[in-house]
XYZ file of C-alpha atoms in Angstrom:
433
model
C 11.196 -169.927 -25.510
C 8.992 -167.686 -23.353
C 10.002 -165.952 -20.126
C 7.440 -166.518 -17.269
C 8.318 -165.570 -13.704
C 11.990 -164.911 -14.619
C 12.158 -168.542 -15.993
C 12.683 -169.454 -19.632
C 10.237 -172.118 -20.849
C 10.245 -173.958 -24.005
C 6.786 -173.556 -25.370
C 7.148 -174.965 -28.979
C 9.578 -176.884 -31.044
C 9.537 -177.510 -34.883
C 11.719 -179.370 -37.213
C 11.344 -178.909 -41.088
C 10.310 -182.251 -42.511
C 7.790 -184.770 -41.464
C 7.842 -184.115 -37.663
C 4.958 -182.100 -36.257
C 5.164 -178.955 -33.962
C 5.629 -180.011 -30.441
C 3.973 -177.677 -27.950
C 5.221 -178.111 -24.396
C 5.801 -176.318 -21.199
C 9.450 -177.403 -20.299
C 12.159 -175.388 -18.340
C 15.063 -174.972 -20.627
C 17.453 -176.540 -18.016
C 15.571 -179.771 -18.441
C 16.149 -179.844 -22.280
C 19.207 -181.228 -23.981
C 18.179 -180.021 -27.585
C 19.379 -176.424 -27.285
C 22.692 -174.687 -26.559
C 22.181 -173.466 -23.177
C 25.343 -171.387 -23.003
C 24.230 -169.293 -26.053
C 20.662 -168.980 -24.785
C 21.919 -167.694 -21.377
C 24.154 -165.141 -23.209
C 21.397 -163.734 -25.318
C 19.097 -163.586 -22.275
C 21.684 -161.566 -20.392
C 22.845 -159.141 -23.152
C 19.632 -158.987 -25.140
C 21.376 -158.942 -28.376
C 20.754 -161.089 -31.540
C 23.546 -163.702 -32.037
C 24.169 -164.782 -35.440
C 26.691 -167.760 -35.876
C 27.957 -168.293 -39.291
C 29.719 -171.741 -38.679
C 28.851 -173.119 -35.214
C 31.649 -175.777 -35.606
C 34.206 -173.096 -36.035
C 32.962 -170.596 -33.386
C 35.305 -170.854 -30.370
C 32.842 -169.489 -27.880
C 30.554 -172.603 -28.434
C 33.555 -175.140 -28.690
C 32.781 -176.746 -25.353
C 28.940 -176.613 -25.586
C 27.478 -180.330 -25.148
C 24.755 -179.735 -27.643
C 26.955 -178.159 -30.372
C 29.457 -180.962 -30.024
C 26.720 -183.595 -30.297
C 24.475 -182.100 -33.004
C 27.021 -180.175 -34.945
C 24.552 -177.657 -36.435
C 25.946 -175.360 -39.334
C 24.254 -171.960 -38.949
C 22.642 -170.525 -35.794
C 20.496 -167.509 -34.966
C 19.342 -166.657 -31.521
C 17.277 -163.519 -31.011
C 15.604 -161.934 -27.962
C 11.868 -161.118 -28.334
C 11.509 -157.687 -26.633
C 8.314 -155.544 -26.044
C 8.891 -151.892 -24.817
C 12.428 -152.897 -23.673
C 11.126 -155.937 -21.667
C 12.354 -159.448 -22.517
C 9.284 -161.629 -23.475
C 11.049 -164.651 -24.871
C 13.832 -165.826 -27.169
C 13.707 -167.179 -30.792
C 16.200 -169.883 -31.545
C 16.850 -171.231 -35.133
C 19.465 -173.524 -36.624
C 20.429 -174.886 -39.992
C 22.162 -178.195 -40.118
C 22.912 -178.172 -43.840
C 24.652 -174.837 -44.627
C 26.752 -172.279 -43.089
C 25.957 -168.543 -43.414
C 22.246 -169.257 -43.696
C 21.167 -166.263 -41.798
C 21.963 -163.386 -44.004
C 21.481 -159.791 -43.078
C 18.161 -159.486 -45.022
C 16.852 -162.692 -43.382
C 17.996 -161.346 -39.906
C 16.129 -157.950 -40.638
C 12.992 -159.921 -41.585
C 13.189 -162.134 -38.457
C 13.682 -158.922 -36.293
C 10.495 -157.500 -37.825
C 8.640 -160.831 -37.144
C 10.030 -160.913 -33.487
C 8.656 -157.356 -33.057
C 5.221 -158.322 -34.141
C 5.439 -161.687 -32.179
C 6.254 -159.542 -29.036
C 3.001 -157.720 -29.285
C 1.061 -160.982 -29.566
C 2.898 -162.661 -26.915
C 2.461 -159.807 -24.460
C -1.256 -159.628 -24.987
C -1.430 -163.427 -24.850
C 0.279 -163.293 -21.465
C -2.102 -160.542 -20.345
C -4.918 -162.657 -21.513
C -3.690 -165.620 -19.778
C -3.256 -163.679 -16.620
C -6.782 -162.239 -16.913
C -8.088 -165.905 -17.281
C -6.241 -166.998 -14.138
C -7.637 -163.987 -12.320
C -11.125 -164.903 -13.629
C -10.728 -168.421 -12.404
C -9.640 -167.041 -8.927
C -12.771 -164.842 -8.841
C -14.978 -167.865 -9.562
C -13.580 -169.878 -6.703
C -13.821 -166.839 -4.458
C -17.523 -166.330 -5.493
C -18.238 -169.952 -4.852
C -16.640 -169.621 -1.217
C -18.540 -166.392 -0.415
C -21.519 -164.935 -2.392
C -21.838 -162.190 0.194
C -18.727 -160.213 -0.796
C -20.429 -157.913 -3.190
C -18.001 -155.184 -2.937
C -14.987 -157.491 -3.562
C -16.672 -158.732 -6.695
C -17.446 -155.259 -7.897
C -13.781 -154.392 -7.450
C -12.872 -157.560 -9.277
C -15.100 -156.660 -12.145
C -13.372 -153.304 -12.326
C -10.002 -154.922 -12.302
C -10.901 -157.158 -15.231
C -12.375 -154.065 -17.081
C -8.887 -152.495 -16.461
C -7.168 -155.482 -17.793
C -9.191 -155.432 -20.933
C -8.471 -151.690 -21.404
C -4.780 -152.377 -20.934
C -4.829 -155.187 -23.510
C -6.669 -153.114 -25.991
C -4.398 -150.082 -25.407
C -1.360 -152.107 -25.782
C -2.648 -153.717 -29.015
C -3.808 -150.503 -30.605
C -0.711 -148.542 -29.766
C 1.764 -151.366 -30.780
C -0.178 -152.041 -33.939
C -0.586 -148.475 -34.925
C 3.026 -147.422 -33.860
C 4.522 -150.313 -35.862
C 2.351 -149.568 -38.969
C 3.060 -145.954 -38.929
C 6.775 -146.256 -38.147
C 6.946 -148.847 -40.988
C 5.326 -146.578 -43.447
C 7.659 -143.739 -42.502
C 10.664 -146.095 -42.759
C 9.697 -147.424 -46.143
C 9.122 -143.751 -47.379
C 12.621 -142.612 -46.385
C 14.630 -144.653 -48.882
C 12.951 -143.886 -52.074
C 12.384 -140.290 -50.831
C 16.056 -139.757 -50.063
C 16.857 -141.245 -53.594
C 14.501 -138.957 -55.378
C 15.601 -135.942 -53.422
C 19.299 -136.763 -54.258
C 18.475 -137.368 -57.856
C 16.605 -134.019 -58.282
C 19.542 -132.191 -56.616
C 21.821 -133.628 -59.137
C 19.360 -133.357 -62.071
C 18.774 -129.599 -61.763
C 22.432 -128.478 -62.590
C 22.556 -131.204 -65.307
C 19.562 -129.950 -66.980
C 20.895 -126.280 -66.658
C 23.978 -127.454 -68.514
C 22.015 -129.190 -71.280
C 19.865 -126.151 -71.807
C 22.809 -123.763 -71.858
C 24.430 -126.072 -74.317
C 21.259 -126.240 -76.456
C 21.268 -122.392 -76.501
C 24.831 -122.350 -77.791
C 23.609 -124.628 -80.679
C 20.872 -122.134 -81.432
C 23.148 -119.184 -81.511
C 25.746 -121.014 -83.652
C 23.398 -122.501 -86.017
C 20.778 -119.827 -86.785
C 19.714 -121.393 -90.014
C 17.427 -124.243 -89.048
C 16.232 -126.838 -91.550
C 12.580 -127.588 -91.864
C 12.742 -130.859 -89.767
C 14.174 -128.904 -86.837
C 11.535 -126.134 -87.172
C 8.671 -128.543 -87.334
C 9.871 -130.591 -84.278
C 10.597 -127.438 -82.343
C 6.949 -126.351 -82.942
C 5.581 -129.691 -81.991
C 7.330 -129.858 -78.574
C 6.919 -126.043 -77.951
C 10.638 -125.820 -77.187
C 10.675 -122.287 -75.852
C 7.872 -123.191 -73.181
C 9.657 -126.471 -72.425
C 12.993 -124.746 -71.629
C 11.179 -122.370 -69.363
C 9.000 -124.831 -67.628
C 11.462 -127.614 -67.020
C 13.332 -125.940 -64.247
C 9.960 -125.043 -62.525
C 8.956 -128.675 -62.786
C 12.177 -129.750 -60.858
C 11.641 -127.084 -58.288
C 8.122 -128.276 -57.768
C 9.231 -131.921 -57.355
C 11.882 -130.760 -54.767
C 9.182 -128.885 -52.787
C 7.024 -131.992 -52.933
C 10.021 -134.057 -51.511
C 10.428 -131.574 -48.685
C 6.724 -131.926 -47.745
C 6.980 -135.802 -47.911
C 9.970 -135.346 -45.540
C 7.928 -133.312 -43.083
C 5.188 -135.968 -43.309
C 7.709 -138.851 -42.631
C 9.029 -136.683 -39.538
C 5.395 -136.333 -38.293
C 4.760 -139.949 -38.613
C 7.949 -140.999 -36.638
C 6.964 -138.470 -34.011
C 3.550 -139.850 -33.604
C 4.706 -143.553 -33.588
C 7.308 -143.027 -30.833
C 7.716 -146.249 -28.948
C 7.407 -145.640 -25.241
C 10.019 -146.973 -22.889
C 9.384 -148.404 -19.351
C 9.969 -144.936 -17.919
C 8.705 -141.341 -18.654
C 10.743 -139.156 -20.920
C 10.807 -135.483 -21.821
C 8.344 -134.696 -24.507
C 7.302 -131.516 -26.585
C 3.407 -131.504 -26.389
C 3.157 -129.289 -29.450
C 5.145 -131.695 -31.525
C 2.734 -134.472 -30.649
C -0.305 -132.345 -31.533
C 1.188 -131.150 -34.782
C 2.020 -134.708 -35.931
C -1.455 -135.862 -35.058
C -3.030 -133.021 -36.984
C -0.804 -133.817 -40.031
C -1.874 -137.449 -39.873
C -5.556 -136.624 -39.666
C -5.186 -134.000 -42.501
C -6.983 -136.156 -44.931
C -10.119 -136.058 -42.898
C -10.053 -132.302 -42.506
C -9.890 -131.616 -46.301
C -12.962 -130.177 -48.024
C -15.323 -132.459 -50.189
C -18.555 -132.233 -52.015
C -20.545 -132.311 -48.819
C -18.640 -129.629 -46.887
C -15.819 -127.236 -46.868
C -12.526 -128.072 -45.126
C -12.373 -128.187 -41.366
C -10.201 -125.426 -39.961
C -7.868 -126.372 -37.197
C -6.829 -123.254 -35.111
C -3.857 -123.724 -32.702
C -3.336 -121.207 -29.993
C -0.149 -122.561 -28.362
C 1.200 -121.232 -25.241
C 4.815 -121.369 -23.912
C 4.877 -125.119 -22.604
C 7.913 -126.675 -20.909
C 8.736 -130.350 -21.905
C 6.912 -132.660 -19.619
C 7.957 -136.135 -18.297
C 5.482 -138.463 -19.999
C 4.896 -141.472 -22.240
C 4.679 -139.700 -25.641
C 3.090 -142.670 -27.660
C 0.208 -142.974 -25.126
C -0.410 -139.193 -25.128
C -0.327 -139.103 -28.888
C -3.022 -141.728 -28.788
C -5.241 -139.504 -26.548
C -4.712 -136.634 -29.014
C -5.610 -138.801 -32.004
C -8.739 -139.976 -30.152
C -9.998 -136.585 -29.155
C -9.217 -134.986 -32.515
C -10.874 -137.770 -34.439
C -13.884 -137.586 -32.250
C -14.117 -133.828 -32.932
C -14.027 -134.501 -36.792
C -16.703 -137.116 -36.262
C -18.843 -134.745 -34.267
C -18.561 -132.103 -36.869
C -19.411 -134.454 -39.650
C -22.520 -135.675 -37.796
C -23.515 -132.022 -37.183
C -23.410 -131.282 -40.755
C -26.143 -133.852 -41.813
C -29.037 -132.109 -43.271
C -27.180 -128.905 -43.743
C -26.199 -127.494 -47.132
C -22.637 -126.575 -48.278
C -23.488 -122.883 -48.203
C -24.923 -123.249 -44.601
C -21.610 -124.895 -43.545
C -19.657 -122.392 -45.377
C -21.418 -119.505 -43.538
C -20.763 -121.210 -40.141
C -17.661 -123.144 -40.815
C -16.380 -126.184 -38.961
C -13.768 -125.306 -36.481
C -11.486 -127.195 -34.127
C -9.468 -125.080 -31.734
C -6.519 -126.404 -29.665
C -5.327 -124.225 -26.822
C -2.388 -124.775 -24.607
C -1.295 -123.205 -21.535
C 0.393 -123.709 -18.125
C -1.873 -123.136 -15.122
C -1.153 -123.983 -11.304
C 1.801 -126.096 -12.337
C -0.455 -127.981 -14.712
C -0.053 -128.177 -18.530
C -3.638 -127.652 -19.950
C -4.597 -128.735 -23.478
C -8.097 -127.922 -24.542
C -9.522 -129.387 -27.825
C -12.829 -127.655 -28.741
C -15.212 -128.019 -31.773
C -18.323 -126.067 -32.588
C -20.424 -129.053 -33.371
C -23.780 -130.189 -31.978
C -22.610 -130.679 -28.436
C -24.029 -133.403 -26.152
C -27.344 -133.963 -24.220
C -27.307 -134.409 -20.646
C -27.973 -138.195 -20.943
C -24.894 -138.534 -23.204
C -22.711 -136.470 -20.914
C -23.608 -138.587 -18.030
C -22.289 -141.796 -19.817
C -19.329 -140.229 -21.776
C -16.659 -142.172 -19.912
C -18.492 -145.288 -19.139
C -16.990 -148.452 -20.412
C -18.241 -149.620 -23.896
C -20.528 -146.593 -24.196
C -20.530 -145.075 -27.534
C -22.551 -142.467 -29.550
C -21.423 -143.680 -33.005
C -23.502 -145.826 -35.292
C -23.337 -149.753 -35.134
C -20.009 -150.907 -36.392
C -18.408 -147.511 -36.148
C -17.284 -147.385 -32.416
C -16.301 -149.635 -29.640
C -16.710 -147.238 -26.586
C -13.169 -147.877 -25.490
C -11.454 -144.721 -26.971
C -12.428 -142.331 -24.280
C -12.160 -144.877 -21.401
C -8.624 -145.683 -22.546
C -7.809 -142.025 -22.970
C -8.985 -141.208 -19.464
C -6.999 -144.164 -18.076
C -3.765 -142.893 -19.910
C -4.360 -139.250 -18.637
C -5.450 -140.002 -15.003
C -3.890 -143.400 -14.094
C -0.657 -143.243 -16.071
C 0.108 -139.523 -15.995
C -1.704 -138.471 -12.644
C -3.576 -135.891 -14.540
C -7.269 -135.184 -15.386
C -9.445 -135.542 -18.455
C -12.583 -133.576 -18.347
C -15.122 -131.994 -20.795
C -17.673 -129.222 -21.199
C -20.511 -129.301 -23.656
C -23.418 -127.267 -24.682
C -26.162 -128.646 -26.935
C -25.934 -127.177 -30.368
C -22.855 -125.076 -29.487
C -19.998 -127.493 -29.221
C -17.792 -129.488 -26.938
C -14.476 -128.864 -25.174
C -12.280 -131.590 -23.843
C -9.478 -130.560 -21.295
C -6.323 -132.573 -20.519
C -4.383 -131.479 -17.466
C -1.074 -133.052 -16.699
C 1.421 -132.058 -13.830
C 4.530 -130.222 -15.028
C-alpha cells in the first residue's frame, strides 16, 4: 500500500501459490481483503505491528476481515523515508502462528528501508513525468512562452538533481551505516575477549614461571621444545601482541564512530551539528585514497580549525558536500601528478588544507589543494549541469551541481571557488550561523 495525496492505495497483491501478482490502484476503503482497523492503527502510530495469533488477539476480534479469513500470523509495517510515511507493508500467514520471528522482522525492516528509498525516487520520477506531460501540453498551447519553458527546464533539472541527491545519500548512508553496524558486534566481542584474555595469560605465565623455579632440572624433551618455540621470547612477546590487538580494536572503534557520524540520516528539520566532526569523519573515510603508493607519497591533509559554534543544518547533506569537494581535491592532485616522478612529487608534496572560521555571522569552510588549478574555460563551466573535467566513465557532472544546491538552496549559504592555473584550487563554503 502506498500513500498518495494522504490516501492509502493498494498498488500490488501477491499470494504464494499459483496466483499471479495483481497490480492495481485501489483505495483501501474499497477493498475487503485487508484488516482496515489494523492498517489505520499502523498508519497513525507508524509502529510495526506483529500479531502472533490473530484469532486470539482481542484488538482484532471484531474485524470483519479477521473473522472471515481467520489468518494465523500477521505483520503490518510502515515504510518510512526520513521520517515521512511512504506506504505500508502487510503480510499474513494462514498456516502457522508466530511466523514472523524477531529475525524475520529485522530483515523485513531492512527491506522496508531499502524499499522506501526506491519508492520515494519512483514517486519523484512519476511527478517529473507528470510535470513533463504538463509542459508538453503547455508547449502545444503556446510556443511563444520561451521564458516559461526555460524555467520549466530548470525545474526538471532541479528535480533530477533532487532524485540523484536522494538516491546517492540514501544508498551511501545505508551502506556506511550497515558496515558500521556489522563491525560493532564482532568488534565488541573481540575487545571484550582481549580484555579477559590478558589477565588470563598473565596468570598462565606466572604459573609457568613457578614451574620453572620449582623444577630446575629439565629433561631433554623439555629443553628441546623450549628451544624450538623460543619460550623466553614468546613469554615476553605475548603481552605485547595482546596490547597491539587492543590498540587495533580501539582504532576500529574510531573508524566505526566516524562511519556513523558520516552516515547520519537527516530528519525533516535542521539539527545542531559539529562541522569539525563531519569533516574528520569524511577525511577518515577517504584515508585509503590519501595513502602513499608506488606512484606518489601520501597526500597530507592539514586542518586549521577555528572555534566554530554548532550550526543548524542537515548533517548528512553537508557531509556529502565535504565528501565531494575532498574527493575532487584528491582527483585533481592525482591528475597533476601525471608525468611527474616520485622524487619530484616528494620535493613539492601534495597538500590539502582545510580551514574553518567564523566571519560576519557566517561559518566559513575553505578546502584548498596545491594541484594544477583550472583554466578560464573550465572555471566558467564549473557549476554547469552535467559538466565534468574527468575522463569518460569517471564523472557525471552532477557532484558540484548537487553540492551547490545543498549549500545555497537548502542551507541559504554560498559555494564559491578560487583557482590559479598551476598553483591550485580553493573551494569556499559559507553558511549562516
